[in-house]
Coordinates of C-alpha atoms in Angstrom, one line a residue:
Chain R
M1 CA -48.3 34.6 40.4
S2 CA -49.1 33.6 36.9
R3 CA -51.5 30.7 36.6
S4 CA -49.4 28.0 35.0
D5 CA -51.3 24.8 36.0
E6 CA -50.7 22.6 33.0
R7 CA -47.9 20.1 33.5
G8 CA -47.0 20.3 29.8
P9 CA -43.5 21.1 28.6
K10 CA -42.6 24.7 29.4
R11 CA -38.8 24.4 29.5
T12 CA -37.2 25.9 26.5
E13 CA -34.4 23.4 25.5
N14 CA -32.0 26.2 24.6
P15 CA -28.4 26.5 25.5
S16 CA -29.1 30.0 27.0
H17 CA -31.4 28.4 29.6
R18 CA -30.4 26.5 32.7
W19 CA -31.5 25.7 36.3
F20 CA -30.7 28.4 38.9
D21 CA -30.8 26.7 42.2
E22 CA -30.8 28.1 45.7
V23 CA -29.5 25.6 48.2
F24 CA -30.9 26.1 51.7
P25 CA -29.9 24.4 54.0
E26 CA -27.2 22.4 52.4
T27 CA -29.4 19.4 51.4
V28 CA -32.5 21.1 50.2
R29 CA -32.6 23.1 46.9
C30 CA -35.2 25.1 45.0
G31 CA -34.5 26.2 41.5
L32 CA -36.0 28.1 38.5
W33 CA -35.4 27.3 34.9
G34 CA -34.5 30.4 32.9
R35 CA -32.0 32.5 31.2
C36 CA -29.8 35.1 32.8
V37 CA -30.6 38.6 31.5
H38 CA -28.1 40.4 33.8
E39 CA -25.2 39.3 35.9
E40 CA -22.5 41.4 37.6
Q41 CA -20.2 41.2 40.6
T42 CA -20.4 44.4 42.7
P43 CA -18.1 45.2 45.6
Y44 CA -20.8 43.7 47.9
Q45 CA -22.3 40.7 46.1
K46 CA -23.2 39.0 42.9
I47 CA -26.3 40.3 41.2
Q48 CA -28.2 38.0 38.8
I49 CA -31.5 38.8 37.2
I50 CA -33.0 35.8 35.4
E51 CA -36.2 35.3 33.4
N52 CA -38.5 32.4 34.3
E53 CA -41.8 31.3 32.8
I54 CA -43.7 31.4 36.0
F55 CA -42.0 34.2 38.0
G56 CA -40.9 36.5 35.2
R57 CA -37.8 38.6 35.9
T58 CA -36.3 37.4 39.2
L59 CA -33.5 38.8 41.3
L60 CA -30.9 36.7 43.0
L61 CA -28.1 38.1 45.3
D62 CA -25.2 35.8 45.8
G63 CA -27.4 33.0 44.5
L64 CA -30.2 33.5 46.9
Y65 CA -33.7 34.3 45.5
M66 CA -34.9 37.8 46.5
S67 CA -37.9 38.9 44.5
S68 CA -39.7 38.4 41.2
E69 CA -42.0 40.5 39.0
A70 CA -44.8 38.0 39.4
D71 CA -45.0 37.4 43.1
D72 CA -43.1 40.2 44.9
F73 CA -46.4 41.4 46.3
Y74 CA -46.7 38.4 48.6
Y75 CA -43.5 39.4 50.3
H76 CA -43.8 43.2 50.2
E77 CA -47.4 43.5 51.2
M78 CA -46.8 41.4 54.2
L79 CA -43.6 43.3 55.1
V80 CA -45.2 46.7 54.9
H81 CA -48.9 46.8 55.6
P82 CA -49.2 45.4 59.1
A83 CA -47.0 48.2 60.5
L84 CA -48.6 50.9 58.3
V85 CA -52.2 50.1 59.3
T86 CA -51.3 50.1 63.1
A87 CA -48.6 52.7 63.7
P88 CA -50.2 55.9 65.3
R89 CA -48.3 58.0 62.7
I90 CA -46.8 57.1 59.4
R91 CA -45.4 60.4 58.2
R92 CA -41.7 59.5 58.3
V93 CA -40.7 56.0 57.2
L94 CA -37.2 54.4 57.0
V95 CA -36.5 51.4 54.7
I96 CA -33.2 49.6 55.3
G97 CA -32.3 47.5 52.2
G98 CA -35.2 47.0 49.8
G99 CA -33.1 47.6 46.7
D100 CA -35.7 46.0 44.4
G101 CA -38.1 48.9 45.2
G102 CA -41.1 46.7 46.3
A103 CA -41.1 48.0 49.9
I104 CA -41.1 51.7 49.0
R105 CA -43.8 51.0 46.3
E106 CA -46.1 49.7 49.0
V107 CA -45.2 52.4 51.6
L108 CA -45.7 55.3 49.1
R109 CA -49.3 54.1 48.4
Y110 CA -50.3 55.9 51.6
P111 CA -50.9 59.6 51.1
E112 CA -50.2 60.2 54.8
V113 CA -46.6 59.3 54.2
D114 CA -44.5 62.5 53.8
E115 CA -41.1 61.1 53.4
V116 CA -39.5 57.7 52.9
V117 CA -35.7 57.4 53.5
M118 CA -34.3 54.3 51.9
V119 CA -30.8 53.2 52.9
E120 CA -29.4 50.6 50.5
I121 CA -25.8 49.5 50.6
D122 CA -25.5 48.6 46.9
A123 CA -26.4 51.2 44.3
R124 CA -26.0 48.5 41.6
V125 CA -28.9 46.5 42.9
V126 CA -31.2 49.6 42.5
E127 CA -29.8 50.3 39.1
A128 CA -30.2 46.7 37.9
C129 CA -33.8 46.4 39.3
R130 CA -34.8 49.7 37.8
R131 CA -33.5 48.6 34.5
Y132 CA -34.6 45.0 34.3
M133 CA -37.5 44.8 36.8
P134 CA -39.0 48.3 36.7
A135 CA -42.5 47.1 37.6
V136 CA -41.4 46.1 41.1
G137 CA -40.6 49.7 42.2
G138 CA -43.0 51.2 39.7
P139 CA -43.8 54.9 40.3
A140 CA -42.0 54.8 43.7
W141 CA -38.6 55.5 42.1
E142 CA -39.9 58.8 40.8
D143 CA -41.9 59.8 43.9
P144 CA -40.6 63.1 45.3
R145 CA -41.2 61.8 48.8
L146 CA -38.4 59.2 48.3
R147 CA -35.0 60.0 49.7
L148 CA -32.6 57.4 48.4
I149 CA -29.3 57.0 50.3
F150 CA -26.5 54.6 49.3
A151 CA -24.7 53.7 52.5
D152 CA -24.0 50.9 54.9
A153 CA -27.0 51.0 57.2
V154 CA -25.0 49.7 60.1
E155 CA -23.0 52.9 60.0
W156 CA -25.9 55.2 58.9
V157 CA -28.1 54.3 61.9
R158 CA -25.4 55.4 64.3
Q159 CA -26.1 59.1 63.5
K160 CA -26.4 61.6 66.3
D161 CA -29.6 63.4 67.2
P162 CA -31.7 61.8 64.6
E163 CA -35.1 63.1 63.7
P164 CA -37.3 60.1 64.7
F165 CA -39.0 57.8 62.2
D166 CA -42.6 56.6 62.7
V167 CA -42.0 53.3 61.1
I168 CA -38.9 51.4 60.2
F169 CA -38.7 48.4 57.8
L170 CA -35.7 46.0 57.8
D171 CA -35.7 44.6 54.3
G172 CA -32.2 43.1 54.1
S173 CA -31.3 39.9 52.4
D174 CA -30.4 36.8 54.4
P175 CA -28.0 37.1 57.4
V176 CA -25.0 36.2 55.4
G177 CA -23.0 38.5 53.1
P178 CA -23.5 42.2 53.2
A179 CA -26.7 42.0 55.2
K180 CA -25.2 40.2 58.1
G181 CA -24.8 43.3 60.3
L182 CA -28.6 44.0 60.0
F183 CA -29.5 41.1 62.3
G184 CA -27.9 41.8 65.7
A185 CA -28.8 43.5 69.0
A186 CA -26.4 46.4 68.4
F187 CA -28.1 47.2 65.1
Y188 CA -31.6 46.8 66.5
R189 CA -30.7 49.2 69.4
D190 CA -29.5 51.8 66.9
C191 CA -32.8 51.4 65.0
A192 CA -34.7 51.7 68.3
R193 CA -33.0 55.0 68.9
L194 CA -34.1 56.3 65.5
L195 CA -37.7 55.2 66.1
A196 CA -40.4 57.3 67.8
P197 CA -41.4 55.9 71.2
D198 CA -44.7 54.8 69.7
G199 CA -43.2 53.8 66.4
V200 CA -43.2 50.3 64.8
L201 CA -40.3 48.4 63.3
T202 CA -40.9 45.4 61.1
A203 CA -38.1 43.1 60.1
Q204 CA -38.1 40.2 57.6
S205 CA -37.2 37.3 59.9
E206 CA -36.4 34.4 57.6
A207 CA -38.0 31.0 57.1
P208 CA -39.2 29.6 60.4
F209 CA -39.2 26.0 59.2
F210 CA -35.8 25.8 57.6
M211 CA -33.9 28.5 59.5
R212 CA -35.5 27.9 62.8
A213 CA -32.6 29.0 65.0
V214 CA -32.1 32.2 62.9
F215 CA -35.8 33.0 63.1
S216 CA -35.9 32.4 66.8
E217 CA -32.8 34.5 67.4
I218 CA -34.3 37.5 65.5
V219 CA -37.5 37.4 67.4
R220 CA -35.8 37.0 70.8
T221 CA -33.4 39.8 70.1
L222 CA -36.1 42.2 68.9
R223 CA -38.0 41.3 72.0
Q224 CA -35.0 42.2 74.2
V225 CA -34.6 45.5 72.5
F226 CA -38.2 46.6 72.1
G227 CA -39.8 44.7 75.0
R228 CA -42.4 43.2 72.6
A229 CA -42.0 41.5 69.2
H230 CA -44.6 39.6 67.3
P231 CA -43.6 37.2 64.5
Y232 CA -46.1 36.6 61.7
L233 CA -46.2 34.3 58.7
G234 CA -47.1 34.3 55.0
G235 CA -46.6 32.2 51.9
V236 CA -44.1 33.6 49.4
P237 CA -44.1 31.3 46.4
L238 CA -40.6 32.3 45.2
Y239 CA -39.1 31.4 48.6
G240 CA -40.4 27.8 48.4
T241 CA -41.5 27.9 52.0
V242 CA -43.5 29.8 54.5
W243 CA -41.8 33.1 55.3
S244 CA -41.8 35.3 58.5
W245 CA -41.7 38.9 59.4
T246 CA -41.5 40.3 63.0
Y247 CA -43.4 43.3 64.2
A248 CA -41.6 45.1 67.1
S249 CA -42.9 48.1 69.0
R250 CA -42.5 49.4 72.6
R251 CA -46.1 50.5 72.8
V252 CA -48.2 49.6 69.7
D253 CA -50.4 46.5 69.6
P254 CA -50.3 44.8 66.2
M255 CA -54.0 44.2 66.4
A256 CA -54.8 47.9 66.9
I257 CA -55.9 48.4 63.3
D258 CA -56.7 51.9 62.0
D259 CA -59.9 51.3 60.1
A260 CA -59.5 54.1 57.6
R261 CA -56.0 53.0 56.7
M262 CA -57.0 49.4 56.4
A263 CA -59.9 50.3 54.1
H264 CA -57.4 52.3 52.0
A265 CA -55.0 49.4 51.9
E266 CA -57.7 46.9 51.0
R267 CA -58.4 48.9 47.8
F268 CA -55.1 48.0 46.3
T269 CA -53.6 45.0 48.1
R270 CA -53.7 41.6 46.3
C271 CA -52.8 39.2 49.2
Y272 CA -53.1 41.3 52.3
D273 CA -56.3 42.4 54.1
R274 CA -57.8 42.6 57.5
E275 CA -58.5 38.9 57.8
V276 CA -55.0 38.0 56.5
H277 CA -53.5 40.5 59.0
R278 CA -55.2 38.7 62.0
A279 CA -54.5 35.2 60.7
A280 CA -50.8 35.9 59.9
F281 CA -49.9 36.4 63.6
V282 CA -51.1 32.9 64.4
L283 CA -48.1 30.6 64.5
P284 CA -48.1 26.8 64.3
A285 CA -48.5 25.5 67.9
E286 CA -44.9 24.2 68.4
L287 CA -43.4 27.4 67.1
R288 CA -45.5 29.5 69.4
R289 CA -44.6 27.3 72.4
E290 CA -40.9 27.5 71.5
L291 CA -41.0 31.3 71.5
A292 CA -43.1 31.7 74.6
Chain S
M1 CA -38.7 19.5 61.2
S2 CA -35.2 19.1 62.4
R3 CA -33.4 22.3 63.2
S4 CA -30.7 22.5 60.7
D5 CA -29.8 26.2 60.7
E6 CA -26.2 26.2 60.0
R7 CA -25.3 26.8 56.4
G8 CA -22.2 24.6 56.7
P9 CA -21.6 21.6 54.5
K10 CA -24.1 18.8 55.1
R11 CA -24.0 17.1 51.7
T12 CA -22.2 13.8 51.9
E13 CA -20.1 13.7 48.7
N14 CA -20.6 10.1 48.1
P15 CA -21.5 8.3 44.9
S16 CA -24.6 6.8 46.6
H17 CA -26.1 10.3 47.1
R18 CA -27.7 12.5 44.5
W19 CA -30.3 15.2 44.1
F20 CA -33.9 14.0 43.9
D21 CA -35.9 16.8 42.2
E22 CA -39.6 17.3 41.9
V23 CA -40.4 19.6 38.9
F24 CA -43.7 21.5 39.3
P25 CA -44.7 23.2 37.1
E26 CA -42.2 22.6 34.4
T27 CA -39.8 25.5 35.2
V28 CA -39.7 25.3 39.0
R29 CA -38.0 22.5 40.9
C30 CA -37.4 21.5 44.5
G31 CA -35.0 18.8 45.5
L32 CA -33.5 16.9 48.4
W33 CA -30.0 15.6 48.5
G34 CA -29.9 12.0 49.7
R35 CA -29.6 8.4 49.0
C36 CA -32.3 6.0 47.9
V37 CA -33.0 3.3 50.4
H38 CA -35.8 1.7 48.5
E39 CA -37.1 1.9 44.9
E40 CA -39.6 -0.3 43.1
Q41 CA -42.0 0.0 40.1
T42 CA -45.4 -1.3 41.1
P43 CA -48.3 -1.8 38.7
Y44 CA -49.5 1.6 39.7
Q45 CA -46.4 3.8 40.2
K46 CA -42.8 4.1 41.0
I47 CA -42.1 4.1 44.8
Q48 CA -38.9 5.7 46.1
I49 CA -37.9 6.2 49.7
I50 CA -34.9 8.4 50.1
E51 CA -33.0 9.5 53.2
N52 CA -32.2 13.2 53.6
E53 CA -30.4 15.1 56.3
I54 CA -33.3 17.4 57.1
F55 CA -36.4 15.4 56.3
G56 CA -35.2 11.9 57.2
R57 CA -36.8 9.1 55.3
T58 CA -39.0 10.6 52.6
L59 CA -41.5 9.0 50.2
L60 CA -41.8 9.9 46.6
L61 CA -44.4 8.4 44.2
D62 CA -43.6 8.8 40.5
G63 CA -41.0 11.4 41.5
L64 CA -43.5 13.6 43.5
Y65 CA -42.8 14.2 47.2
M66 CA -45.4 12.8 49.4
S67 CA -44.3 12.7 53.1
S68 CA -41.3 12.5 55.3
E69 CA -40.6 11.2 58.8
A70 CA -39.6 14.7 60.0
D71 CA -42.4 16.8 58.8
D72 CA -45.4 14.6 58.0
F73 CA -47.3 16.1 60.9
Y74 CA -47.6 19.5 59.2
Y75 CA -49.6 17.8 56.4
H76 CA -51.5 15.1 58.3
E77 CA -52.6 17.2 61.3
M78 CA -54.0 19.8 58.9
L79 CA -55.7 17.2 56.8
V80 CA -57.3 15.3 59.7
H81 CA -58.1 17.6 62.7
P82 CA -60.3 20.3 61.3
A83 CA -62.9 17.7 60.3
L84 CA -62.5 15.6 63.5
V85 CA -63.0 18.5 65.9
T86 CA -66.2 19.8 64.1
A87 CA -68.1 16.7 62.8
P88 CA -71.1 15.9 65.0
R89 CA -70.0 12.2 65.2
I90 CA -66.6 10.6 64.4
R91 CA -67.4 7.0 65.0
R92 CA -66.9 5.7 61.4
V93 CA -64.1 7.3 59.4
L94 CA -63.0 6.5 55.8
V95 CA -59.6 7.4 54.5
I96 CA -59.0 7.2 50.7
G97 CA -55.3 6.8 49.9
G98 CA -53.1 7.7 52.8
G99 CA -50.7 4.7 52.2
D100 CA -47.9 6.2 54.3
G101 CA -50.1 5.8 57.5
G102 CA -50.0 9.4 58.7
A103 CA -53.7 10.1 58.2
I104 CA -54.9 7.0 60.1
R105 CA -52.3 7.7 62.9
E106 CA -54.0 11.1 63.5
V107 CA -57.5 9.7 63.2
L108 CA -56.9 6.9 65.6
R109 CA -55.7 9.3 68.3
Y110 CA -59.4 9.9 69.1
P111 CA -60.9 7.3 71.4
E112 CA -64.4 8.1 70.0
V113 CA -63.4 6.6 66.6
D114 CA -64.7 3.1 66.5
E115 CA -63.6 2.1 63.0
V116 CA -61.3 3.5 60.3
V117 CA -61.7 2.0 56.8
M118 CA -58.7 2.9 54.6
V119 CA -58.9 2.2 50.9
E120 CA -55.5 2.3 49.3
I121 CA -54.9 1.2 45.7
D122 CA -51.3 0.1 46.1
A123 CA -50.4 -2.4 48.8
R124 CA -46.7 -1.9 48.0
V125 CA -46.9 1.7 49.2
V126 CA -48.1 0.5 52.6
E127 CA -45.5 -2.3 52.8
A128 CA -42.7 0.1 51.9
C129 CA -43.8 2.7 54.4
R130 CA -44.3 0.2 57.2
R131 CA -40.8 -1.2 56.5
Y132 CA -38.8 2.0 55.9
M133 CA -40.8 4.8 57.5
P134 CA -42.6 3.0 60.4
A135 CA -42.9 6.1 62.6
V136 CA -45.3 7.8 60.2
G137 CA -48.1 5.2 60.7
G138 CA -46.8 4.3 64.2
P139 CA -49.2 2.3 66.3
A140 CA -52.0 2.9 63.8
W141 CA -51.0 -0.1 61.7
E142 CA -51.7 -2.5 64.6
D143 CA -54.8 -0.7 65.8
P144 CA -57.8 -3.2 65.9
R145 CA -60.0 -0.3 64.7
L146 CA -58.3 -0.2 61.4
R147 CA -59.8 -2.0 58.4
L148 CA -57.3 -1.8 55.5
I149 CA -58.6 -2.5 52.0
F150 CA -56.5 -2.6 49.0
A151 CA -58.7 -1.5 46.1
D152 CA -59.3 1.2 43.6
A153 CA -61.3 3.7 45.5
V154 CA -63.1 4.9 42.4
E155 CA -64.7 1.4 42.2
W156 CA -65.0 0.9 45.9
V157 CA -67.0 4.0 46.6
R158 CA -69.7 2.8 44.1
Q159 CA -70.9 0.1 46.5
K160 CA -74.6 -0.4 47.0
D161 CA -76.4 0.4 50.3
P162 CA -73.4 1.6 52.2
E163 CA -73.3 2.0 55.9
P164 CA -72.6 5.8 56.1
F165 CA -69.4 7.3 57.3
D166 CA -69.2 10.2 59.7
V167 CA -66.0 11.6 58.2
I168 CA -64.2 11.0 54.9
F169 CA -60.6 12.0 54.1
L170 CA -59.4 12.1 50.5
D171 CA -55.6 11.7 50.9
G172 CA -54.6 10.8 47.3
S173 CA -51.5 11.9 45.6
D174 CA -51.6 14.5 42.9
P175 CA -54.2 14.4 40.2
V176 CA -52.0 12.6 37.7
G177 CA -51.3 8.9 37.7
P178 CA -53.3 6.5 39.8
A179 CA -54.9 9.2 41.9
K180 CA -56.4 11.0 38.9
G181 CA -59.9 9.5 39.4
L182 CA -60.0 10.9 43.0
F183 CA -60.5 14.4 41.8
G184 CA -63.8 14.6 39.8
A185 CA -67.5 15.3 40.4
A186 CA -68.4 11.7 39.8
F187 CA -66.1 10.5 42.5
Y188 CA -67.1 13.3 44.9
R189 CA -70.8 12.3 44.4
D190 CA -70.0 8.7 45.2
C191 CA -68.3 9.9 48.4
A192 CA -71.2 12.1 49.2
R193 CA -73.5 9.1 49.0
L194 CA -71.2 7.3 51.5
L195 CA -71.3 10.2 53.9
A196 CA -73.8 10.8 56.7
P197 CA -76.0 13.8 55.9
D198 CA -74.2 15.8 58.7
G199 CA -70.9 14.3 57.9
V200 CA -67.7 16.1 56.8
L201 CA -65.4 15.3 53.9
T202 CA -61.9 16.8 53.8
A203 CA -59.8 16.5 50.6
Q204 CA -56.2 17.5 50.1
S205 CA -56.6 20.2 47.4
E206 CA -53.1 20.9 46.0
A207 CA -50.9 24.0 46.0
P208 CA -53.0 27.1 45.6
F209 CA -50.1 29.2 44.3
F210 CA -48.5 26.8 41.7
M211 CA -51.6 24.7 40.8
R212 CA -54.1 27.5 40.9
A213 CA -56.5 26.0 38.3
V214 CA -56.4 22.6 39.9
F215 CA -57.0 24.0 43.3
S216 CA -59.9 26.2 42.2
E217 CA -61.5 23.3 40.3
I218 CA -61.4 21.0 43.4
V219 CA -63.0 23.7 45.5
R220 CA -65.7 24.5 43.0
T221 CA -66.5 20.9 42.3
L222 CA -66.8 20.1 46.0
R223 CA -69.0 23.1 46.4
Q224 CA -71.3 21.8 43.6
V225 CA -71.6 18.4 45.1
F226 CA -71.8 19.4 48.8
G227 CA -73.3 22.8 48.6
R228 CA -70.5 24.2 50.7
A229 CA -66.8 23.8 50.6
H230 CA -64.2 25.7 52.6
P231 CA -60.5 25.7 51.5
Y232 CA -57.9 26.2 54.1
L233 CA -54.1 26.6 54.1
G234 CA -51.0 25.5 55.9
G235 CA -47.3 25.4 55.4
V236 CA -45.8 21.9 54.6
P237 CA -42.0 22.3 54.5
L238 CA -41.5 19.2 52.3
Y239 CA -43.8 20.5 49.6
G240 CA -41.8 23.7 49.1
T241 CA -45.0 25.9 49.1
V242 CA -48.2 26.6 51.0
W243 CA -50.6 23.7 50.7
S244 CA -54.4 23.5 50.8
W245 CA -57.1 21.2 52.0
T246 CA -60.8 21.7 51.5
Y247 CA -63.5 21.0 54.0
A248 CA -66.8 20.0 52.5
S249 CA -70.1 19.4 54.3
R250 CA -73.8 19.8 53.6
R251 CA -74.5 21.0 57.1
V252 CA -71.5 21.4 59.3
D253 CA -69.9 24.8 59.9
P254 CA -66.1 24.4 60.0
M255 CA -66.0 26.9 62.8
A256 CA -68.3 24.8 65.0
I257 CA -65.5 23.4 67.1
D258 CA -66.3 20.8 69.8
D259 CA -64.4 22.1 72.8
A260 CA -63.7 18.7 74.4
R261 CA -62.4 17.3 71.2
M262 CA -60.2 20.3 70.5
A263 CA -58.8 20.1 74.1
H264 CA -58.0 16.5 73.4
A265 CA -56.3 17.2 70.1
E266 CA -54.3 20.1 71.6
R267 CA -52.7 17.6 74.0
F268 CA -50.8 15.8 71.1
T269 CA -50.8 18.1 68.1
R270 CA -47.5 19.8 67.1
C271 CA -48.7 22.3 64.6
Y272 CA -52.5 22.3 64.8
D273 CA -54.6 23.9 67.6
R274 CA -57.6 26.1 67.9
E275 CA -55.9 29.3 66.8
V276 CA -54.3 27.6 63.8
H277 CA -57.7 26.1 62.9
R278 CA -59.3 29.6 62.7
A279 CA -56.4 31.2 60.9
A280 CA -56.0 28.4 58.3
F281 CA -59.4 29.2 56.8
V282 CA -58.3 32.8 56.0
L283 CA -57.1 32.9 52.4
P284 CA -54.9 35.5 50.7
A285 CA -57.3 38.2 49.5
E286 CA -57.1 37.6 45.8
L287 CA -57.6 33.8 46.2
R288 CA -60.7 34.5 48.3
R289 CA -62.0 36.9 45.6
E290 CA -61.3 34.4 42.9
L291 CA -63.4 31.7 44.6
A292 CA -66.2 33.9 45.7

């Protein structure tokens, strides 16, 4: 986040600038003032990259805010590190979605990672992010450990005799549009088949306040498939609300932190560290009761 | 929070409804769709109470969102309970601001509280909230332990030979407009003079992501005045971002929880409990480093 605290005028009164609002649910909206630097309709969705004073270059898919140059670390550190500091092995990692490059950037910071397979449905998202928001993926795009596959993950995860992954991240957009298939029991079961028995899967699991039923459904379904699933929370300024991710594993305890890996992560993380890890798994009381 | 998860149409297309947007900072906005049920200009500020599908009746002062029927507990539980479960005594409590009644409602849930003095500058806010959002204050407005004073707190706290308070809550609106004087070292020193030596003061301390400099300044100034000040965080859906409060005390450790009082609080709180208390004081790493 940039540090814009003054309430003075920041809006450029310029015909190229306007409000870009995300409406969620129907009677609540959050918007950024900015200009559009890129817009295209792909076979899957509408891509927009806008430029805002506070968030810098910011990606929207079908009008929904995804990530920004200034604050993507709040989202991607929380998505990636809890699994990577607790999984017994992190040699082979799968990222589903993640077209902006933030997830693979965080994963590839670990030298123990030998290979990251990223399955993204829309090559245009990757191209637009690499061109207009290159800092989000950073060196990850050129890392020889990255294997980038453009495919529908719903199909791709049905492969026969897979070589198992140690960690899987589900980094799709919201469960509408092209990411819808990434949120059901059938898909989670296919992912479970690709995961080592002591592997960890972490999914972004939506806004627990505003999308309560969707959030609960994701957690419950992951619990059904994996036996255990632990939602955790963090603030993501761009999303205008507290966000959630859910850590699912048949065997691994999310509090079983590998000290060496945590020490490594704490050298570069900006929001995440050991204390944040522990605190993030504490849910507001009524949310915890509801999921119990 | 109500549980509106469907993305279907909820907006009543009706000329009495419109978007009520709060702009903070200048290029970010959050808004609710609704109709205005009350609007007036007082000598201090513009009061608006609107009705929204998700948040119910919602109070704005000078266009800034303050509290809503549906989610005020996220804010007021986090403001009130950390101090009340840790202060050695909680017999005399002072609330500065808090015109919607949510703070006194939570304070008066403790039978140990003998007296709550509430100093609110604008009687019209109390009148409007009692009329249009009566559930926020609830039984607190009629509680014989409440002493309601309509006065400018900046003047009021300068009184000579005060009887000390065990706990003080600073529940003013944002540091613009009539609440501006509630955010400086001079005011905090006057409050410190009103506070028992082992008392606790908790202040709402703004949005740490969007109002970083304001947040840091509040924490630093409270630290100067009290010797120790501990910011803590929580999600407040209405505010569209993570919110902060700061716990200040010359002697009391915010982790010194009184078990009986916590057990009492956990019987009625909806978001707050012992685990949330501990987790709330963990800040994102870079925020903690910045304040160190």
